[in-house]
Amino acid sequence: MSIEKSADKINGDFRRKSILSLGQFTPQDIDILFQETPRMQTTVEGQQQLIDLKGQVVSLLFYEPSSRSYGSFASAVQRLGGGIIPVQNPEIVASVAKGETLEDTVRTYECWSDGIIIRTRNPGDAAGAAKTAQFVPVINAGDGIGEHPTQALYDLYTIREKFGRLNDLTGVITGDLLNGRTVHSLLKGLALYQNNAVFLLSPESLRLPPKDITELTNEGLRLVEIDSVDDIPRDTNFWYWTRVQKERFASLHNYEAVKHQFILTPELLRTRGNDNMLLMHPLPRTGEIEAAIDLDPRSVYLRRQMRNGLFVRMALLALVMGK
Amino acid sequence: MSIEKSADKINGDFRRKSILSLGQFTPQDIDILFQETPRMQTTVEGQQQLIDLKGQVVSLLFYEPSSRSYGSFASAVQRLGGGIIPVQNPEIVASVAKGETLEDTVRTYECWSDGIIIRTRNPGDAAGAAKTAQFVPVINAGDGIGEHPTQALYDLYTIREKFGRLNDLTGVITGDLLNGRTVHSLLKGLALYQNNAVFLLSPESLRLPPKDITELTNEGLRLVEIDSVDDIPRDTNFWYWTRVQKERFASLHNYEAVKHQFILTPELLRTRGNDNMLLMHPLPRTGEIEAAIDLDPRSVYLRRQMRNGLFVRMALLALVMGK
Amino acid sequence: MSIEKSADKINGDFRRKSILSLGQFTPQDIDILFQETPRMQTTVEGQQQLIDLKGQVVSLLFYEPSSRSYGSFASAVQRLGGGIIPVQNPEIVASVAKGETLEDTVRTYECWSDGIIIRTRNPGDAAGAAKTAQFVPVINAGDGIGEHPTQALYDLYTIREKFGRLNDLTGVITGDLLNGRTVHSLLKGLALYQNNAVFLLSPESLRLPPKDITELTNEGLRLVEIDSVDDIPRDTNFWYWTRVQKERFASLHNYEAVKHQFILTPELLRTRGNDNMLLMHPLPRTGEIEAAIDLDPRSVYLRRQMRNGLFVRMALLALVMGK
């Protein structure tokens, strides 16, 4: 969790910076990014071709399966006029299969491209890649149970789009708080703003590590661990539901025991929700949301949230790599 | 086989329509598509860059192996100025690996792209995807043993290119008529026109289902099941040979027993063919055509038929997604 | 090793030629290619969009894992304004999975694209593909233990960039000289120029085949097999270190016995090197170079050599496929 220490702070200048952790961002940096985002929405909806990345090529190095990060970044680069080098499963299709290290793979792909977007299995891998890369920026698209900063950025954008602010908010985060990298990054983001509180609800074995609780609390975020959906206060601004991640369990038995401990149902929403809230989820999901919730106007996980993901990632690429 | 019922008829307007089945097309719709096709051929051969899809990105979601559909659609989109999100084997590389449903995957990819081209394992999956997608058109690139409408469209184009018409034709279709989706779609296409007849020749276990025979016959197509190559009439317009599809058999023994029951040989062509016919095959092939046939001027499966596939698919994309 | 015989000599005209072997090139051809290369470097570094391949699409058919060839060609095509059809592992994702032959796959992809870049498992496959393809050029990106001509071309470019010439050079090539296709192509390249000498150092079981030694010697290349790093003369112009290729061994035991027989260390460089030499490696590497060497200013394998790979491949594509 010391990823942010090895990466440069943005401090108002995104150009050629690697993006590894929410810890690099100040609220002012996030403001700059969010000011750039509506231009992306407008052009995508108008099917206009942007040229921010024209003449550039971006490597997509995905060591773990991905639909949202891979797909949205592949789209974002091309909508900005750039080209892509798609690499899914480098263990099979690339020289990793011949015993190549991550370092050499990164050095190789920075020879072909003007930027690298990377998803890896181990926390810190993206920071390592950024340290290895001497010439091009690296964007962390999820490093195991570490961070997923661009996910958190578009989650924050979605919250701000709804409430017009990122301070004075109360939310609930449910699911795998131990292994969920999107959770780790989102909490860091909320801690940047004044007077936010998050209620944490997870299986006993998947609680947010005490070290994280201490750090985030020290930064001013109010964290309240609760044991039951009955403890959710009625007046929250958002519920951020997450999946218990099967791929992080060594034992299938342990996974089965907790995977559906907390389910988002219409009944729960009636008893613990309110009319003006957001229902969010980073996806993928595997049964922790009842189908009826999809149609609820408060739910944004199937469209608004992901759609913002495309726009925010485009804005980030334009700021980091654009001319 | 009721896929077409859930999809809108085209009725002269392709814009933003999902393309799931030959059943959506009238002869007039096919005329519109075929009138657009020569422009594609001219520009491809002139290596000109079209801009019909400029500013757009298309997802290629391929759940089954594919060379022709994947490759030709990837080419078509880019030749029209669009970008691609290539996804092959989503069970391995995408969130399907984490237990995501096809519905959620479709919802996700429609957030990143302006259209989805999908190949799936199960009949009806493409129609299901089109129903799930709320914002972008879905094009069926083969749904298991269901349909493969764009394949049938370029088969029809190839026949019309040769004979100048799609009525008053007699053909032979050989191979796996039970599981062959290209056969199912082509027969639907031929049934749209007057006075067509098809001789059906297949292993006993792989005959066209009686329900299909009844439906197609009711639509006016003359179908004649024959038992031997000796029953092929000499004056047919086309032979449409197909592969017995190993991947549809549960038992390898059953596959081996029938895979090479009907082989297209020079001798057969001499005894049952004529000078003005077309030799077609949707490919891939696995031994059911003798090598010498490749050089026969009547054979179009290695170039003309596939090349038309590129042009017709480009025309379809331009009509469905173009500005 | 008779690949070059089935392919046309370039003789000053690259247009639409398949590129299969160094044997197709004269020194004059290599001059033409290298004169085109700096334009590529300038435009890549200026992030300008070239249009040499605008309106064209190139198939990347990779039957073996690849990072350098796949990535650099994917980048090169798009930097020249073309589109790509990326196919990695066609045995899994393409119709090869249904039993399709390489010939039919090539015929198929030449219907969709204006050129094919192919990596295969067996020597001669690329030449076979070029023979099969009737309409588009084929570029060999490595055919098993056969050749890898574009790798050798950028190795030569890197040497010429340093020394200003490709004659009167002395080099050392170390590693798997039996199975190393980059070695085979590089030696062919060096044999085109006057007065070159190469010291060959390999495990006993991985020596350059006598037939190759005879052929290259007849062409005027001086080859000296040495048994120990102690036999390396001090005044060489380049050391070309290579990996012992695990994937070419039937027995893991045999691989382990020889994989690290020759290691490039600072000590070796001090005792057998000189100040004005190049340290090269085609990568990937698996332990045969000590980490400290990476920082040595004489080493070019992590940046200069690969970066030249991008530029030379762009130049080649522009000459072969450009307008």
CSV table of N, CA and C in Angstrom, one decimal, chain B residues 170-240:
chain,number,residue,atom,x,y,z
B,170,THR,N,-31.6,-23.6,-59.0
B,170,THR,CA,-31.5,-24.9,-58.4
B,170,THR,C,-30.2,-25.2,-57.8
B,171,GLY,N,-30.1,-25.6,-56.6
B,171,GLY,CA,-28.9,-25.8,-55.9
B,171,GLY,C,-28.8,-27.2,-55.2
B,172,VAL,N,-27.6,-27.5,-54.8
B,172,VAL,CA,-27.4,-28.7,-54.0
B,172,VAL,C,-26.7,-28.2,-52.7
B,173,ILE,N,-27.2,-28.6,-51.5
B,173,ILE,CA,-26.5,-28.3,-50.3
B,173,ILE,C,-26.1,-29.7,-49.6
B,174,THR,N,-24.9,-29.8,-49.3
B,174,THR,CA,-24.4,-31.1,-48.8
B,174,THR,C,-23.7,-30.9,-47.5
B,175,GLY,N,-23.7,-31.9,-46.6
B,175,GLY,CA,-23.0,-31.9,-45.4
B,175,GLY,C,-23.8,-32.0,-44.2
B,176,ASP,N,-23.5,-31.2,-43.2
B,176,ASP,CA,-24.2,-31.2,-41.9
B,176,ASP,C,-25.4,-30.3,-41.9
B,177,LEU,N,-26.5,-30.7,-42.3
B,177,LEU,CA,-27.7,-29.9,-42.4
B,177,LEU,C,-28.4,-29.7,-41.1
B,178,LEU,N,-28.0,-30.5,-40.1
B,178,LEU,CA,-28.6,-30.4,-38.8
B,178,LEU,C,-28.0,-29.3,-38.0
B,179,ASN,N,-26.7,-29.2,-38.0
B,179,ASN,CA,-26.0,-28.3,-37.1
B,179,ASN,C,-25.4,-27.1,-37.9
B,180,GLY,N,-25.5,-27.1,-39.2
B,180,GLY,CA,-24.9,-26.1,-40.0
B,180,GLY,C,-25.7,-24.8,-40.0
B,181,ARG,N,-25.2,-23.8,-39.3
B,181,ARG,CA,-25.9,-22.5,-39.2
B,181,ARG,C,-25.9,-21.8,-40.5
B,182,THR,N,-24.8,-21.9,-41.3
B,182,THR,CA,-24.8,-21.2,-42.5
B,182,THR,C,-25.8,-21.8,-43.5
B,183,VAL,N,-26.0,-23.1,-43.4
B,183,VAL,CA,-27.1,-23.7,-44.2
B,183,VAL,C,-28.5,-23.2,-43.8
B,184,HIS,N,-28.7,-23.1,-42.5
B,184,HIS,CA,-30.0,-22.6,-42.1
B,184,HIS,C,-30.3,-21.2,-42.6
B,185,SER,N,-29.3,-20.4,-42.5
B,185,SER,CA,-29.5,-19.0,-43.0
B,185,SER,C,-29.6,-18.9,-44.5
B,186,LEU,N,-28.8,-19.7,-45.2
B,186,LEU,CA,-28.9,-19.6,-46.7
B,186,LEU,C,-30.3,-20.1,-47.2
B,187,LEU,N,-30.8,-21.2,-46.6
B,187,LEU,CA,-32.1,-21.7,-47.0
B,187,LEU,C,-33.2,-20.6,-46.8
B,188,LYS,N,-33.1,-19.9,-45.6
B,188,LYS,CA,-34.1,-18.8,-45.4
B,188,LYS,C,-34.0,-17.8,-46.5
B,189,GLY,N,-32.8,-17.5,-46.9
B,189,GLY,CA,-32.6,-16.5,-47.9
B,189,GLY,C,-33.1,-17.0,-49.3
B,190,LEU,N,-32.9,-18.2,-49.6
B,190,LEU,CA,-33.4,-18.7,-50.9
B,190,LEU,C,-34.9,-18.8,-50.9
B,191,ALA,N,-35.5,-19.0,-49.7
B,191,ALA,CA,-36.9,-19.1,-49.6
B,191,ALA,C,-37.6,-17.7,-49.9
B,192,LEU,N,-36.8,-16.7,-49.8
B,192,LEU,CA,-37.4,-15.3,-50.0
B,192,LEU,C,-37.8,-15.1,-51.5
B,193,TYR,N,-37.2,-15.9,-52.4
B,193,TYR,CA,-37.3,-15.6,-53.8
B,193,TYR,C,-38.2,-16.7,-54.5
B,194,GLN,N,-38.7,-16.4,-55.6
B,194,GLN,CA,-39.6,-17.3,-56.3
B,194,GLN,C,-38.9,-18.5,-57.0
B,195,ASN,N,-39.5,-19.6,-56.9
B,195,ASN,CA,-39.2,-20.7,-57.8
B,195,ASN,C,-37.7,-21.3,-57.6
B,196,ASN,N,-37.3,-21.3,-56.4
B,196,ASN,CA,-36.0,-21.9,-56.1
B,196,ASN,C,-36.2,-23.3,-55.6
B,197,ALA,N,-35.2,-24.2,-55.9
B,197,ALA,CA,-35.2,-25.6,-55.5
B,197,ALA,C,-33.8,-25.9,-54.9
B,198,VAL,N,-33.8,-26.7,-53.8
B,198,VAL,CA,-32.6,-27.1,-53.3
B,198,VAL,C,-32.6,-28.6,-53.0
B,199,PHE,N,-31.6,-29.3,-53.5
B,199,PHE,CA,-31.4,-30.8,-53.2
B,199,PHE,C,-30.6,-30.9,-52.0
B,200,LEU,N,-31.0,-31.6,-51.0
B,200,LEU,CA,-30.4,-31.7,-49.7
B,200,LEU,C,-29.7,-33.1,-49.6
B,201,LEU,N,-28.4,-33.2,-49.3
B,201,LEU,CA,-27.7,-34.4,-49.3
B,201,LEU,C,-26.9,-34.4,-48.0
B,202,SER,N,-27.2,-35.3,-47.1
B,202,SER,CA,-26.5,-35.3,-45.8
B,202,SER,C,-26.4,-36.7,-45.2
B,203,PRO,N,-25.5,-37.0,-44.3
B,203,PRO,CA,-25.6,-38.2,-43.6
B,203,PRO,C,-26.9,-38.4,-42.9
B,204,GLU,N,-27.4,-39.6,-42.8
B,204,GLU,CA,-28.7,-39.8,-42.2
B,204,GLU,C,-28.9,-39.1,-40.9
B,205,SER,N,-27.8,-39.1,-40.0
B,205,SER,CA,-28.0,-38.5,-38.7
B,205,SER,C,-27.9,-37.0,-38.7
B,206,LEU,N,-27.6,-36.4,-39.9
B,206,LEU,CA,-27.4,-34.9,-39.9
B,206,LEU,C,-28.3,-34.3,-40.9
B,207,ARG,N,-29.6,-34.8,-41.0
B,207,ARG,CA,-30.5,-34.3,-42.0
B,207,ARG,C,-31.1,-33.0,-41.4
B,208,LEU,N,-31.6,-32.2,-42.3
B,208,LEU,CA,-32.3,-30.9,-41.9
B,208,LEU,C,-33.5,-31.3,-41.1
B,209,PRO,N,-33.8,-30.7,-40.0
B,209,PRO,CA,-34.9,-31.1,-39.1
B,209,PRO,C,-36.2,-30.9,-39.9
B,210,PRO,N,-37.2,-31.9,-39.7
B,210,PRO,CA,-38.5,-31.8,-40.4
B,210,PRO,C,-39.2,-30.5,-40.2
B,211,LYS,N,-39.1,-29.9,-39.0
B,211,LYS,CA,-39.7,-28.6,-38.8
B,211,LYS,C,-39.2,-27.5,-39.7
B,212,ASP,N,-37.9,-27.5,-40.0
B,212,ASP,CA,-37.3,-26.6,-40.9
B,212,ASP,C,-37.8,-26.9,-42.3
B,213,ILE,N,-37.9,-28.1,-42.7
B,213,ILE,CA,-38.4,-28.5,-44.0
B,213,ILE,C,-39.8,-28.0,-44.2
B,214,THR,N,-40.6,-28.2,-43.2
B,214,THR,CA,-42.0,-27.7,-43.3
B,214,THR,C,-42.1,-26.2,-43.4
B,215,GLU,N,-41.4,-25.5,-42.6
B,215,GLU,CA,-41.4,-24.0,-42.6
B,215,GLU,C,-40.9,-23.5,-44.0
B,216,LEU,N,-39.8,-24.0,-44.4
B,216,LEU,CA,-39.2,-23.5,-45.7
B,216,LEU,C,-40.1,-23.9,-46.9
B,217,THR,N,-40.7,-25.1,-46.8
B,217,THR,CA,-41.6,-25.5,-47.9
B,217,THR,C,-42.8,-24.6,-47.9
B,218,ASN,N,-43.3,-24.3,-46.8
B,218,ASN,CA,-44.5,-23.4,-46.7
B,218,ASN,C,-44.1,-22.0,-47.3
B,219,GLU,N,-42.9,-21.6,-47.1
B,219,GLU,CA,-42.5,-20.3,-47.7
B,219,GLU,C,-42.3,-20.3,-49.2
B,220,GLY,N,-42.4,-21.5,-49.8
B,220,GLY,CA,-42.3,-21.6,-51.2
B,220,GLY,C,-41.0,-22.2,-51.8
B,221,LEU,N,-40.1,-22.6,-50.9
B,221,LEU,CA,-38.8,-23.2,-51.3
B,221,LEU,C,-39.1,-24.7,-51.6
B,222,ARG,N,-38.6,-25.2,-52.8
B,222,ARG,CA,-38.7,-26.6,-53.0
B,222,ARG,C,-37.5,-27.3,-52.5
B,223,LEU,N,-37.8,-28.3,-51.6
B,223,LEU,CA,-36.7,-29.0,-51.0
B,223,LEU,C,-36.8,-30.5,-51.4
B,224,VAL,N,-35.7,-31.1,-51.8
B,224,VAL,CA,-35.7,-32.5,-52.2
B,224,VAL,C,-34.6,-33.2,-51.5
B,225,GLU,N,-34.9,-34.1,-50.6
B,225,GLU,CA,-33.8,-34.8,-49.9
B,225,GLU,C,-33.4,-36.0,-50.8
B,226,ILE,N,-32.1,-36.1,-51.0
B,226,ILE,CA,-31.6,-37.2,-51.8
B,226,ILE,C,-30.6,-38.0,-50.9
B,227,ASP,N,-30.3,-39.2,-51.4
B,227,ASP,CA,-29.5,-40.1,-50.5
B,227,ASP,C,-28.1,-40.3,-51.1
B,228,SER,N,-27.9,-39.9,-52.3
B,228,SER,CA,-26.6,-40.2,-52.9
B,228,SER,C,-26.2,-39.1,-53.8
B,229,VAL,N,-24.9,-39.0,-54.1
B,229,VAL,CA,-24.5,-38.0,-55.1
B,229,VAL,C,-25.0,-38.4,-56.4
B,230,ASP,N,-25.4,-39.6,-56.6
B,230,ASP,CA,-25.9,-40.0,-58.0
B,230,ASP,C,-27.3,-39.4,-58.2
B,231,ASP,N,-27.9,-38.9,-57.2
B,231,ASP,CA,-29.2,-38.3,-57.4
B,231,ASP,C,-29.1,-36.8,-57.7
B,232,ILE,N,-27.9,-36.3,-57.7
B,232,ILE,CA,-27.8,-34.9,-58.0
B,232,ILE,C,-28.1,-34.6,-59.5
B,233,PRO,N,-29.1,-33.7,-59.8
B,233,PRO,CA,-29.4,-33.5,-61.2
B,233,PRO,C,-28.2,-32.7,-61.8
B,234,ARG,N,-28.1,-32.8,-63.1
B,234,ARG,CA,-26.9,-32.3,-63.8
B,234,ARG,C,-27.0,-30.8,-64.0
B,235,ASP,N,-28.2,-30.2,-64.0
B,235,ASP,CA,-28.4,-28.8,-64.4
B,235,ASP,C,-28.5,-27.8,-63.2
B,236,THR,N,-27.8,-28.1,-62.1
B,236,THR,CA,-28.0,-27.2,-61.0
B,236,THR,C,-27.1,-25.9,-61.2
B,237,ASN,N,-27.5,-24.9,-60.5
B,237,ASN,CA,-26.7,-23.6,-60.6
B,237,ASN,C,-25.6,-23.6,-59.6
B,238,PHE,N,-25.8,-24.2,-58.4
B,238,PHE,CA,-24.7,-24.2,-57.5
B,238,PHE,C,-24.6,-25.4,-56.6
B,239,TRP,N,-23.4,-25.8,-56.2
B,239,TRP,CA,-23.2,-26.8,-55.2
B,239,TRP,C,-22.7,-26.1,-54.0
B,240,TYR,N,-23.4,-26.3,-52.9
B,240,TYR,CA,-22.9,-25.6,-51.6
B,240,TYR,C,-22.5,-26.7,-50.7
